[in-house]
C-alpha atoms as a printed R data frame, in Angstrom:
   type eleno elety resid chain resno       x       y       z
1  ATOM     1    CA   UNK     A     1   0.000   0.000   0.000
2  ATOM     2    CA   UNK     A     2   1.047   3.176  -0.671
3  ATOM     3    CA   UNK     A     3   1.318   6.186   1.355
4  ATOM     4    CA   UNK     A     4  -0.181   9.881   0.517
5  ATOM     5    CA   UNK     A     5   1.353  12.905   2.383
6  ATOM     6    CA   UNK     A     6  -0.767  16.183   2.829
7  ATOM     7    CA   UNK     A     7   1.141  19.344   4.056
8  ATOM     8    CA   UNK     A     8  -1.072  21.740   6.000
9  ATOM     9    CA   UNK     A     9   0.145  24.583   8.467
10 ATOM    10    CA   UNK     A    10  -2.896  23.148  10.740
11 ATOM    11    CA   UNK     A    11  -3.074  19.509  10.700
12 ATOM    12    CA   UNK     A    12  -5.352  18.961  13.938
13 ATOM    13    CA   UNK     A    13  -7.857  21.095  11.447
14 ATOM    14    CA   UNK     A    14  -7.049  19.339   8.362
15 ATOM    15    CA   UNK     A    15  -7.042  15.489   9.671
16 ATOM    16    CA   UNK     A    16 -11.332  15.840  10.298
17 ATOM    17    CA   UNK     A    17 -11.629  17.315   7.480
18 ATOM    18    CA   UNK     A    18 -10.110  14.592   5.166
19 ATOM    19    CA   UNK     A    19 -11.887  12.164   7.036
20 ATOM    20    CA   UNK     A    20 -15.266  13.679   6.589
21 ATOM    21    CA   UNK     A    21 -14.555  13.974   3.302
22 ATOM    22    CA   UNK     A    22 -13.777  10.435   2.623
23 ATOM    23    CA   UNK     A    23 -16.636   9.861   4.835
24 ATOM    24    CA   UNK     A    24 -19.181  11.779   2.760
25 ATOM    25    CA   UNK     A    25 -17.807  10.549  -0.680
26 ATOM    26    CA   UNK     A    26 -18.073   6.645   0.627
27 ATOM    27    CA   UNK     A    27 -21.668   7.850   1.924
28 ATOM    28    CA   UNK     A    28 -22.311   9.260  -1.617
29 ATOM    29    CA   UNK     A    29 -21.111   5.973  -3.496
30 ATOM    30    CA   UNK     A    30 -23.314   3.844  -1.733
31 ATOM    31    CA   UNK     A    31 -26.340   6.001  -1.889
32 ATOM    32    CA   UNK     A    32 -25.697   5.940  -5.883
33 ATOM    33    CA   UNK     A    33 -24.922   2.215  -6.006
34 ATOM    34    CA   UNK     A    34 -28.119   1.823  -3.812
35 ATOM    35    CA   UNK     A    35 -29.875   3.847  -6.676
36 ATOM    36    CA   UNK     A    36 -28.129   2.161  -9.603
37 ATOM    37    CA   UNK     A    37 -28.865  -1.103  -8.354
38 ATOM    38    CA   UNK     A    38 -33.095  -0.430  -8.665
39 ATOM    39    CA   UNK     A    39 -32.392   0.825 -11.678
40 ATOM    40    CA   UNK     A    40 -30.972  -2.325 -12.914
41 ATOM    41    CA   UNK     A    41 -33.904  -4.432 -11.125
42 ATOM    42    CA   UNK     A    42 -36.266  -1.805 -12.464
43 ATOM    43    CA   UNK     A    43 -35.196  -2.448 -16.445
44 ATOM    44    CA   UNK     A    44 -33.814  -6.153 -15.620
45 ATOM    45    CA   UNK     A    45 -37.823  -6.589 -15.137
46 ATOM    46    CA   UNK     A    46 -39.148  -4.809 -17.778
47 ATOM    47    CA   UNK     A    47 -37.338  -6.844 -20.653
48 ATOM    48    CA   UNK     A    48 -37.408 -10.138 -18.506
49 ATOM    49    CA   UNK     A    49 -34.115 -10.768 -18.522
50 ATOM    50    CA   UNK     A    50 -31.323 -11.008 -15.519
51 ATOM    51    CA   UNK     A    51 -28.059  -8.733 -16.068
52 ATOM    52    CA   UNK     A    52 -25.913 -12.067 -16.161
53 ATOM    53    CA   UNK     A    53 -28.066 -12.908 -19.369
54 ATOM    54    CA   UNK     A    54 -27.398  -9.314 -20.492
55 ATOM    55    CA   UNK     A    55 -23.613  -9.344 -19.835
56 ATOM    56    CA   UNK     A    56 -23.567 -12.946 -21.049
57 ATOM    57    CA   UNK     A    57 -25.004 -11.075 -24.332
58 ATOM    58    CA   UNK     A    58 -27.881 -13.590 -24.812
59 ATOM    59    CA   UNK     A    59 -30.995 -11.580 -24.678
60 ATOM    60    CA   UNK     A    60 -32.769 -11.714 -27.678
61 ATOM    61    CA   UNK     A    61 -32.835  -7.840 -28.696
62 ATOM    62    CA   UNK     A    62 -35.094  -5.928 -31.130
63 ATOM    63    CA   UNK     A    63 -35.727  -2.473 -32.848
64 ATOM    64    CA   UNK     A    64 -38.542  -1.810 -29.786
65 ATOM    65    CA   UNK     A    65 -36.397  -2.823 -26.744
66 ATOM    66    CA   UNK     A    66 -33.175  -1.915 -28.053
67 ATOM    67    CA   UNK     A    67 -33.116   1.890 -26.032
68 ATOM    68    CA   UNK     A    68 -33.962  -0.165 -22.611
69 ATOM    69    CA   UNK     A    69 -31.218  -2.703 -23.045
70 ATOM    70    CA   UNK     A    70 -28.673   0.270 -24.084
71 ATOM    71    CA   UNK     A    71 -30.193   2.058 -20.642
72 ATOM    72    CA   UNK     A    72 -29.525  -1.311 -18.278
73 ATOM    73    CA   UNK     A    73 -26.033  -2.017 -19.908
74 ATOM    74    CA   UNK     A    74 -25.081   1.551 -18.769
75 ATOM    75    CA   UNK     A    75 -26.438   1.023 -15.525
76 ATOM    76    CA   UNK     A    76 -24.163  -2.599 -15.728
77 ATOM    77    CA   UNK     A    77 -21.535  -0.302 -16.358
78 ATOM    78    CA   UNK     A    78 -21.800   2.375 -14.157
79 ATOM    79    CA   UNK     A    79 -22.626  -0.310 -11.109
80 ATOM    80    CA   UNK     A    80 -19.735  -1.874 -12.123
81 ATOM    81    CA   UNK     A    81 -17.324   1.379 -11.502
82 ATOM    82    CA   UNK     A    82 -19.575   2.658  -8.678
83 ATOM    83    CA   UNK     A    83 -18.331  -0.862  -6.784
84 ATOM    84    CA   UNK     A    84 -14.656  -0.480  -7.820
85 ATOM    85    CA   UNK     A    85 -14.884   2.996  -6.321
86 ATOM    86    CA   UNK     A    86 -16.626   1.895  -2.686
87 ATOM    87    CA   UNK     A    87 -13.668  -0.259  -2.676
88 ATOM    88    CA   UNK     A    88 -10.813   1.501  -3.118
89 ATOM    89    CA   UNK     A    89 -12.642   4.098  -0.610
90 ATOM    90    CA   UNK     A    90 -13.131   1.919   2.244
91 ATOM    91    CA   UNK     A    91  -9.260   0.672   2.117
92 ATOM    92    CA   UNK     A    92  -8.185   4.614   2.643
93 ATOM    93    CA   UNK     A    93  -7.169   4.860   6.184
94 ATOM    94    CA   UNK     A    94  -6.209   8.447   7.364
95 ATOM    95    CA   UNK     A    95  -2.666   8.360   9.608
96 ATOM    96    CA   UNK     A    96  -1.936  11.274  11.662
């Protein structure tokens, strides 16, 4: 793991302030996966498939539900990079 160094003339300040932040942003992340994730069930429902069929790329797609499968494979996507971002933010640890 690597380390991060933040120069501040008032680090008793600066320390709760970083650690809010990170606090907020992890907060953020899993209100928006939380959101992304009924999204997914929401369309994953409406074209009656599951998003392993989707990924898989055997859903049988047409002219009429093409715009709904273009909507859940960008909510695949963006699930998929809102996870990779909770986890790199809940291995940040803060050292005085």
């Amino acid at each position: 793991m690597a380390t991060i160094q933040i120069k501040t003339p008032s680090p008793d300040q600066a320390i709760p302030l970083v650690k809010d932040a990170l606090a907020m942003e992890t907060k953020l992340t899993h209100d928006s996966l939380r959101t992304t994730e009924d999204r997914i069930t929401a369309l994953a429902q409406q074209l009656d498939v599951t998003p392993e069929q989707v990924l898989a790329g055997t859903v049988c797609r047409t002219e009429d539900n093409e715009a709904l499968f273009l909507d859940l494979e960008g909510e695949l996507e963006l699930r998929r990079v809102l996870q990779d971002t909770l986890r790199h933010l809940e291995q940040l640890e803060v050292c005085p």
